[in-house]
Structure formats: C-alpha cells, structure tokens
Short mmCIF file of C-alpha atoms in Angstrom, two decimals:
data_model
loop_
_atom_site.label_atom_id
_atom_site.label_comp_id
_atom_site.label_asym_id
_atom_site.label_seq_id
_atom_site.Cartn_x
_atom_site.Cartn_y
_atom_site.Cartn_z
CA UNK U 186 6.24 -6.37 13.82
CA UNK U 187 4.97 -2.78 14.86
CA UNK U 188 1.22 -4.07 14.92
CA UNK U 189 2.35 -7.04 16.71
CA UNK U 190 4.09 -5.12 19.16
CA UNK U 191 1.25 -2.80 19.63
CA UNK U 192 -1.12 -5.50 20.60
CA UNK U 193 1.32 -7.70 22.60
CA UNK U 194 3.42 -6.83 25.35
CA UNK U 195 5.30 -10.10 25.13
CA UNK U 196 6.37 -9.49 21.46
CA UNK U 197 7.42 -5.79 22.18
CA UNK U 198 9.16 -6.94 25.32
CA UNK U 199 11.14 -9.85 23.42
CA UNK U 200 12.09 -7.52 20.78
CA UNK U 201 13.50 -5.06 23.33
CA UNK U 202 15.49 -7.80 25.14
CA UNK U 203 16.98 -9.10 21.81
CA UNK U 204 18.04 -5.63 20.77
CA UNK U 205 19.59 -5.15 24.36
CA UNK U 206 21.32 -8.47 24.20
CA UNK U 207 22.92 -7.96 20.85
CA UNK U 208 26.12 -6.15 21.18
CA UNK U 209 25.92 -3.71 18.33
CA UNK U 210 23.49 -0.72 18.36
CA UNK U 211 22.59 -1.45 14.65
CA UNK U 212 23.50 -4.23 12.26
CA UNK U 213 22.80 -5.22 8.69
CA UNK U 214 20.73 -8.49 8.24
CA UNK U 215 23.05 -11.66 8.75
CA UNK U 216 25.83 -9.81 10.63
CA UNK U 217 24.76 -10.62 14.09
CA UNK U 218 23.50 -13.66 15.95
CA UNK U 219 20.23 -13.86 17.76
CA UNK U 220 20.28 -15.87 20.91
CA UNK U 221 18.32 -19.15 20.12
CA UNK U 222 16.03 -19.03 23.36
CA UNK U 223 14.88 -15.45 22.56
CA UNK U 224 14.25 -16.28 18.69
CA UNK U 225 11.99 -19.21 19.77
CA UNK U 226 10.23 -17.04 22.49
CA UNK U 227 9.64 -14.39 19.85
CA UNK U 228 8.14 -17.09 17.25
CA UNK U 229 6.00 -18.36 19.82
CA UNK U 230 4.62 -15.01 21.03
CA UNK U 231 3.84 -14.21 17.30
CA UNK U 232 2.11 -17.41 16.60
CA UNK U 233 -0.23 -17.14 19.45
CA UNK U 234 -1.29 -13.36 18.63
CA UNK U 235 -5.06 -12.66 18.92
CA UNK U 236 -5.73 -11.17 15.40
CA UNK U 237 -9.51 -10.85 15.19
CA UNK U 238 -9.55 -7.40 16.38
CA UNK U 239 -6.98 -6.21 13.96
CA UNK U 240 -8.82 -7.75 11.11
CA UNK U 241 -11.98 -5.73 11.98
CA UNK U 242 -10.05 -2.34 12.31
CA UNK U 243 -12.21 -0.01 9.85
CA UNK U 244 -10.65 3.29 11.10
CA UNK U 245 -7.56 3.83 8.99
CA UNK U 246 -5.98 5.90 11.68
CA UNK U 247 -5.61 2.94 14.14
CA UNK U 248 -2.81 1.56 11.95
CA UNK U 249 -1.19 4.87 12.12
CA UNK U 250 1.06 4.28 15.24
CA UNK U 251 2.32 1.12 13.58
CA UNK U 252 2.86 2.86 10.32
CA UNK U 253 4.89 5.72 12.10
CA UNK U 254 7.05 3.28 13.73
CA UNK U 255 7.85 1.76 10.43
CA UNK U 256 8.69 5.14 8.84
CA UNK U 257 10.50 6.28 11.75
CA UNK U 258 12.52 3.06 11.67
CA UNK U 259 13.58 3.91 7.81
CA UNK U 260 17.09 5.12 7.92
CA UNK U 261 18.63 4.89 4.43
CA UNK U 262 21.80 6.42 5.60
CA UNK U 263 22.87 3.71 8.05
CA UNK U 264 22.56 0.03 9.15
CA UNK U 265 19.03 -0.89 10.27
CA UNK U 266 18.59 -1.12 14.04
CA UNK U 267 18.65 -4.85 15.15
CA UNK U 268 14.73 -4.56 15.99
CA UNK U 269 14.38 -3.96 12.32
CA UNK U 270 17.03 -6.38 11.04
CA UNK U 271 15.33 -9.10 13.04
CA UNK U 272 12.56 -9.51 10.31
CA UNK U 273 15.26 -10.98 8.05
CA UNK U 274 15.17 -14.20 9.94
CA UNK U 275 13.00 -16.82 8.00
CA UNK U 276 11.32 -18.20 11.01
CA UNK U 277 10.28 -14.65 12.40
CA UNK U 278 9.11 -13.79 8.83
CA UNK U 279 6.86 -16.99 8.51
CA UNK U 280 5.43 -16.25 12.17
CA UNK U 281 4.47 -12.75 10.84
CA UNK U 282 2.51 -13.74 7.72
CA UNK U 283 -0.77 -14.21 9.48
CA UNK U 284 -0.31 -10.75 11.00
CA UNK U 285 0.44 -9.35 7.55
CA UNK U 286 -2.74 -11.23 6.31
CA UNK U 287 -4.72 -9.72 9.01
CA UNK U 288 -3.43 -6.10 8.40
CA UNK U 289 -4.31 -6.68 4.64
CA UNK U 290 -7.84 -8.04 5.52
CA UNK U 291 -8.76 -4.87 7.54
CA UNK U 292 -11.01 -2.40 5.96
CA UNK U 293 -8.75 0.44 7.56
CA UNK U 294 -6.07 -0.48 5.08
CA UNK U 295 -8.20 -0.66 1.83
CA UNK U 296 -6.75 2.71 0.79
CA UNK U 297 -3.15 1.71 0.98
CA UNK U 298 -3.07 0.24 -2.68
CA UNK U 299 -4.91 3.05 -4.09
CA UNK U 300 -3.77 5.59 -6.66
CA UNK U 301 -3.31 9.41 -5.92
CA UNK U 302 -6.63 10.86 -4.76
CA UNK U 303 -6.71 13.79 -7.33
CA UNK U 304 -9.47 15.44 -5.35
CA UNK U 305 -8.08 15.37 -1.95
CA UNK U 306 -4.38 16.52 -1.95
CA UNK U 307 -2.92 18.85 0.82
CA UNK U 308 0.55 20.47 1.02
CA UNK U 309 2.12 20.20 4.65
CA UNK U 310 4.23 23.37 5.66
CA UNK U 311 5.86 22.63 8.87
CA UNK U 312 6.40 25.21 11.65
CA UNK U 313 9.93 24.53 13.03
CA UNK U 314 11.25 26.57 15.86
CA UNK U 315 8.87 29.32 15.00
CA UNK U 316 9.80 29.41 11.35
CA UNK U 317 7.63 28.30 8.64
CA UNK U 318 9.73 25.77 6.44
CA UNK U 319 8.69 25.93 2.73
CA UNK U 320 7.47 22.57 0.98
CA UNK U 321 8.97 23.54 -2.17
CA UNK U 322 11.37 25.90 -3.96
CA UNK U 323 9.80 28.73 -6.24
CA UNK U 324 9.18 27.65 -9.69
CA UNK U 325 8.67 27.60 -12.68
CA UNK U 326 9.16 23.81 -12.86
CA UNK U 327 11.62 23.74 -15.57
CA UNK U 328 14.10 26.07 -13.56
CA UNK U 329 13.46 23.99 -10.53
CA UNK U 330 14.38 20.78 -12.37
CA UNK U 331 17.21 22.25 -14.18
CA UNK U 332 18.60 23.35 -10.75
CA UNK U 333 18.09 19.78 -9.42
CA UNK U 334 19.77 18.58 -12.48
CA UNK U 335 22.92 20.83 -11.85
CA UNK U 336 23.21 20.21 -7.99
CA UNK U 337 22.93 16.39 -8.48
CA UNK U 338 25.71 16.38 -11.14
CA UNK U 339 27.87 18.61 -8.91
CA UNK U 340 27.61 16.20 -6.00
CA UNK U 341 27.97 13.12 -8.05
CA UNK U 342 31.43 14.65 -9.20
CA UNK U 343 32.40 16.06 -5.94
CA UNK U 344 32.09 12.81 -4.10
CA UNK U 345 33.96 10.65 -6.62
CA UNK U 346 36.67 8.83 -4.93
CA UNK U 347 39.10 5.61 -5.79
CA UNK U 348 37.27 2.30 -5.32
CA UNK U 349 38.37 1.55 -1.72
CA UNK U 350 36.55 0.49 1.44
CA UNK U 351 37.16 3.91 3.24
CA UNK U 352 35.74 6.06 0.58
CA UNK U 353 32.33 4.32 1.03
CA UNK U 354 31.89 5.99 4.36
CA UNK U 355 31.96 9.58 2.71
CA UNK U 356 28.61 10.68 3.19
CA UNK U 357 26.30 12.59 0.71
CA UNK U 358 22.56 12.80 -0.10
CA UNK U 359 20.77 9.57 0.93
CA UNK U 360 17.38 10.31 -0.65
CA UNK U 361 15.96 9.35 -4.18
CA UNK U 362 13.36 12.17 -4.40
CA UNK U 363 13.51 15.14 -6.64
CA UNK U 364 15.17 17.29 -4.01
CA UNK U 365 18.78 18.77 -3.88
CA UNK U 366 20.96 21.43 -2.07
CA UNK U 367 23.07 23.80 -3.91
CA UNK U 368 26.18 25.50 -2.71
CA UNK U 369 24.21 28.72 -2.08
CA UNK U 370 20.69 29.04 -0.40
CA UNK U 371 19.02 30.16 -3.74
CA UNK U 372 20.12 27.03 -5.32
CA UNK U 373 17.86 24.76 -3.36
CA UNK U 374 15.53 22.62 -5.57
CA UNK U 375 12.34 20.64 -4.66
CA UNK U 376 9.25 20.31 -6.53
CA UNK U 377 6.07 20.48 -4.39
CA UNK U 378 4.83 17.50 -2.72
CA UNK U 379 1.39 16.47 -1.20
CA UNK U 380 -0.58 13.65 0.59
CA UNK U 381 -4.30 12.95 1.11
CA UNK U 382 -6.48 13.80 4.03
CA UNK U 383 -7.45 10.52 5.81
CA UNK U 384 -10.07 10.18 8.39
CA UNK U 385 -9.74 13.00 11.20
CA UNK U 386 -6.13 13.66 10.12
CA UNK U 387 -5.52 16.83 7.99
CA UNK U 388 -2.79 15.11 5.77
CA UNK U 389 -1.02 11.78 5.88
CA UNK U 390 2.30 13.79 5.87
CA UNK U 391 1.48 15.09 9.33
CA UNK U 392 2.21 11.69 10.70
CA UNK U 393 4.14 9.56 8.13
CA UNK U 394 7.15 11.49 6.98
CA UNK U 395 10.54 9.96 6.55
CA UNK U 396 13.54 11.45 8.46
CA UNK U 397 11.05 13.73 10.09
CA UNK U 398 11.98 16.49 12.56
CA UNK U 399 9.24 15.83 15.11
CA UNK U 400 7.29 19.02 13.99
CA UNK U 401 4.53 20.17 16.49
CA UNK U 402 2.72 22.58 14.19
CA UNK U 403 2.11 22.84 10.46
CA UNK U 404 0.13 24.67 8.02
CA UNK U 405 -2.10 22.65 5.45
CA UNK U 406 -2.77 24.21 2.05
CA UNK U 407 -5.23 22.44 -0.48
CA UNK U 408 -3.53 21.59 -3.71
CA UNK U 409 -5.91 21.67 -6.79
CA UNK U 410 -5.34 20.35 -10.32
CA UNK U 411 -6.79 18.92 -13.41
CA UNK U 412 -7.97 15.61 -13.04
CA UNK U 413 -6.36 14.62 -16.47
CA UNK U 414 -2.58 15.14 -15.15
CA UNK U 415 -0.51 12.07 -15.80
CA UNK U 416 0.81 10.41 -12.71
CA UNK U 417 3.28 7.38 -12.26
CA UNK U 418 2.00 5.05 -9.61
CA UNK U 419 4.63 3.34 -7.44
CA UNK U 420 2.70 0.30 -5.99
CA UNK U 421 5.51 -2.34 -5.94
CA UNK U 422 9.32 -2.80 -6.47
CA UNK U 423 8.47 -3.56 -10.11
CA UNK U 424 6.96 -0.10 -10.50
CA UNK U 425 9.94 1.56 -9.00
CA UNK U 426 12.52 -0.39 -11.04
CA UNK U 427 10.54 0.34 -14.24
CA UNK U 428 10.63 4.04 -13.54
CA UNK U 429 14.51 4.21 -12.80
CA UNK U 430 14.97 1.76 -15.95
CA UNK U 431 13.16 4.20 -18.15
CA UNK U 432 14.80 7.17 -16.70
CA UNK U 433 18.20 6.32 -15.38
CA UNK U 434 20.24 8.97 -13.84
CA UNK U 435 24.07 8.04 -12.67
CA UNK U 436 24.16 8.54 -8.72
CA UNK U 437 27.07 6.28 -7.99
CA UNK U 438 29.26 8.61 -6.11
CA UNK U 439 26.43 10.88 -4.72
CA UNK U 440 24.91 7.85 -3.06
CA UNK U 441 27.79 5.34 -2.42
CA UNK U 442 28.70 6.50 1.15
CA UNK U 443 24.97 6.47 2.49
CA UNK U 444 23.65 3.57 0.66
CA UNK U 445 26.63 1.32 1.57
CA UNK U 446 25.92 1.84 4.99
CA UNK U 447 22.22 0.89 4.74
CA UNK U 448 22.55 -2.00 2.29
CA UNK U 449 25.94 -3.26 2.40
CA UNK U 450 26.48 -3.20 -1.06
CA UNK U 451 28.53 -1.11 -3.48
CA UNK U 452 26.59 -0.71 -6.73
CA UNK U 453 26.41 1.38 -9.90
CA UNK U 454 23.54 3.53 -8.30
CA UNK U 455 20.85 5.08 -10.08
CA UNK U 456 17.79 7.28 -9.27
CA UNK U 457 15.21 8.62 -11.67
CA UNK U 458 16.15 11.39 -14.04
CA UNK U 459 13.20 13.73 -12.85
CA UNK U 460 13.92 16.21 -15.65
CA UNK U 461 13.17 13.56 -18.17
CA UNK U 462 10.32 12.08 -16.15
CA UNK U 463 8.67 15.35 -16.41
CA UNK U 464 8.67 15.42 -20.25
CA UNK U 465 6.08 12.23 -20.09
CA UNK U 466 4.51 12.82 -16.62
CA UNK U 467 3.14 15.33 -14.10
CA UNK U 468 3.62 13.60 -10.95
CA UNK U 469 4.86 10.44 -9.04
CA UNK U 470 2.94 8.89 -6.33
CA UNK U 471 4.15 6.38 -3.92
CA UNK U 472 1.28 4.63 -1.98
CA UNK U 473 1.47 3.23 1.34
CA UNK U 474 1.61 -0.38 -0.18
CA UNK U 475 4.55 0.81 -2.58
CA UNK U 476 6.33 2.42 0.30
CA UNK U 477 6.09 -0.54 2.64
CA UNK U 478 7.18 -2.89 -0.32
CA UNK U 479 10.10 -0.78 -1.74
CA UNK U 480 11.46 1.61 0.79
CA UNK U 481 15.12 0.90 1.66
CA UNK U 482 15.24 -2.24 -0.45
CA UNK U 483 17.96 -2.70 -2.90
CA UNK U 484 16.07 -2.90 -6.26
CA UNK U 485 17.71 -4.28 -9.32
CA UNK U 486 17.77 -2.25 -12.58
CA UNK U 487 19.77 -2.70 -15.67
CA UNK U 488 23.42 -1.87 -15.18
CA UNK U 489 23.02 -1.52 -11.40
CA UNK U 490 20.63 -1.02 -8.58
CA UNK U 491 18.47 1.70 -6.95
CA UNK U 492 16.83 2.54 -3.67
CA UNK U 493 13.59 4.12 -2.78
CA UNK U 494 14.64 6.61 -0.01
CA UNK U 495 13.43 9.82 1.20
CA UNK U 496 9.71 9.35 0.07
CA UNK U 497 6.91 9.22 2.51
CA UNK U 498 3.68 6.99 2.19
CA UNK U 499 1.12 8.38 -0.10
CA UNK U 500 3.45 11.17 -1.16
CA UNK U 501 3.15 12.64 -4.70
CA UNK U 502 5.78 15.01 -5.93
CA UNK U 503 4.34 17.20 -8.86
CA UNK U 504 6.72 17.87 -11.76
CA UNK U 505 4.41 20.41 -13.61
CA UNK U 506 3.18 23.88 -13.12
CA UNK U 507 -0.40 22.82 -13.66
CA UNK U 508 -1.16 22.57 -9.99
CA UNK U 509 -2.03 25.25 -7.63
CA UNK U 510 -1.62 25.63 -3.93
CA UNK U 511 -4.58 27.43 -2.45
CA UNK U 512 -4.20 30.70 -0.35
CA UNK U 513 -6.36 29.61 2.27
CA UNK U 514 -4.54 27.72 5.11
CA UNK U 515 -5.31 25.48 8.09
CA UNK U 516 -3.23 25.44 11.13
CA UNK U 517 -2.59 22.20 12.85
CA UNK U 518 -0.86 21.21 16.06
CA UNK U 519 0.32 17.90 17.44
CA UNK U 520 -1.36 16.91 20.77
CA UNK U 521 -1.06 13.20 21.18
CA UNK U 522 -3.60 12.91 24.01
CA UNK U 523 -6.47 14.48 21.99
CA UNK U 524 -7.37 11.72 19.35
CA UNK U 525 -6.13 8.91 17.63
CA UNK U 526 -4.19 10.85 14.85
CA UNK U 527 -2.48 12.85 17.59
CA UNK U 528 -3.07 16.09 15.56
CA UNK U 529 -6.01 18.72 15.67
CA UNK U 530 -6.96 21.59 13.63
CA UNK U 531 -6.62 24.94 15.75
CA UNK U 532 -7.15 27.36 13.02
CA UNK U 533 -8.96 27.60 9.63
#
C-alpha cells in the first residue's frame, strides 16, 4: 500500500479520506466499517496503477520510503491505524496482489530474501540529544544473557494479574528481541545488533528501525566475525514459529497488556529463550522478507502464540563473543534533501 500510495495521489488521497471518515483514530481489523463508496474508489485506483516503472526499479533505495512507512506503522503495543487495518479487507488485498508482484519482480528487492551478509555488517550507534546511545550492553555474552533472563522473569512475575479484561491494559515490554531493562541502570541487557550496508546507505538500520526516535546523527562501526558462525534465518512465519517452538520462554504476563492491544487476543504468549538459543546458534537474522511476512502477526506455536515485535528489517542480533566491533567509526547525518537514502556520511 505504501508503494501504491507513493506512485498514485489518488490512492494516497483515498486512504487518507477513509482514515478521516472512520471515527476511531485506530482500530483492529473487523472492528470498523469502511464507507462502501470509498472502498470501491480505492479498489478502482489500485486496479489501474501503472506498475511498469516499479518492476524496473533496480536501485534498492527506491523502495526505502515505502519500507520506512511500513516499519514506522508497526506499533505492536497498540491497535493499528485505520490506514494499516484497511489491508485486512479481502477486496483491497486482491487489488494489491499485482502491486506486490511488481515489487517482487523488481531487481531492487532481490536482496530482501537473502541470508545475513557476513562480510558487510555495521553497528548503528545513534546520537540522541547530543548523547551517544550504546547499541549494546557490555559483555561477556553469558552475563548479558543471564541478565536478560533475570530481567524477563522479574517482569513476567510483576505483571501477573487476575484473568480479567481490565488487567489486559496493564503495559509492559512489547518487543520480542533479546533486550530487557532491569530495576537499575546497570541491569540493562542487550546483545549487539547489526545490519548490512546497501547502496549509498551506510547501514539499513539508519532508515529502517521499528519504534525509532527520528535520530538525525549516528556513528557506524563495522562488525567483523568468522564466516563460520551459526545464524538462524527468519524469512517466514514458519521460521519464527520453529525458533520459538524449539526454545520457548513463557511471556504471558510480560506481554499480555501490550499484545492484547495490538492483536485483540489474550494468549499464552511465548518469546524465544535467547539464553538457550545461544547454546546452539551465534545469531538470529530477520531478513526484509521475514520482517514483512511476520512482524506484528499472531504466530501459533505449541501451547500458545508469539509475535515478532521490536525487530527491524535485515537486523541480526549476535549471541556470541566471537564478533568484534571495529574501533574506526563513520559519522552519518540525516539530510533528506541530499540523496535518495536521506543520509550522508560526514566524517570517517
């Protein structure tokens, strides 16, 4: 839908009109009514889109405005906006199939389904209000993952409440990444994560980051590693379900309030037990294809369900000490008028 709106004022205008006419600012699919005249207007606009140009896009960065819109719209802690929930309508989904096919056929999206690029990984460290925000907490990794485990269990117990509707609104962590906050500053636990360099963009995570802060400056550090590290690849719903099913960690109470808001379901929630994953694997990579397929969806697993939340496209979390963050840095600044990526390097 973001690609369609980017090449058609009629599509983007109709989506905006529908969002304005629906009373609630946000809504789960099936909980609001789309005016029939607007629905038909949107379907007609989608069915008449000129898609030849999209099929020929070879520059990967031409898709980044649409990808950014998709990532920015991912809010696993609340109900989706109406403009996102529109795509639950069967007629709109059918009308979007040719758009999806054109995107998939474009040379610029060929990398979306690729495994982690072991020779081209960059750690993004944002500069926020003049302060450098660390990408990860200090190791060793066994300590980081032990701290993650303790923090997770503490939250899961603290947020346990009776089974009533009101308790579903009690908020907690909403992500399913290996990242937790403790009761004290030193208890923060987060392994390093990285993305690849693509085209003229220093790192994918400069543009594509779920729940971003709109940072305008960042330092990039190259991540080096052995090419023989074992990485779990998430390209599909089945891949994420298999990971959680193999290494399930109870997250019922820690995620109940937030994932109830975004999915409308009260489940026995699970996330991966990253301490156990680290016994068999060195990293977990969510490809762009994997992100678009899985993010925000309720994924069934034995005994309950899970949600991929907080991950960003092409992001790899490293669960090993056998990676090194280089001391040399590049400083990048966001300047939307300069180039298609919106970012430029200002210092090596």
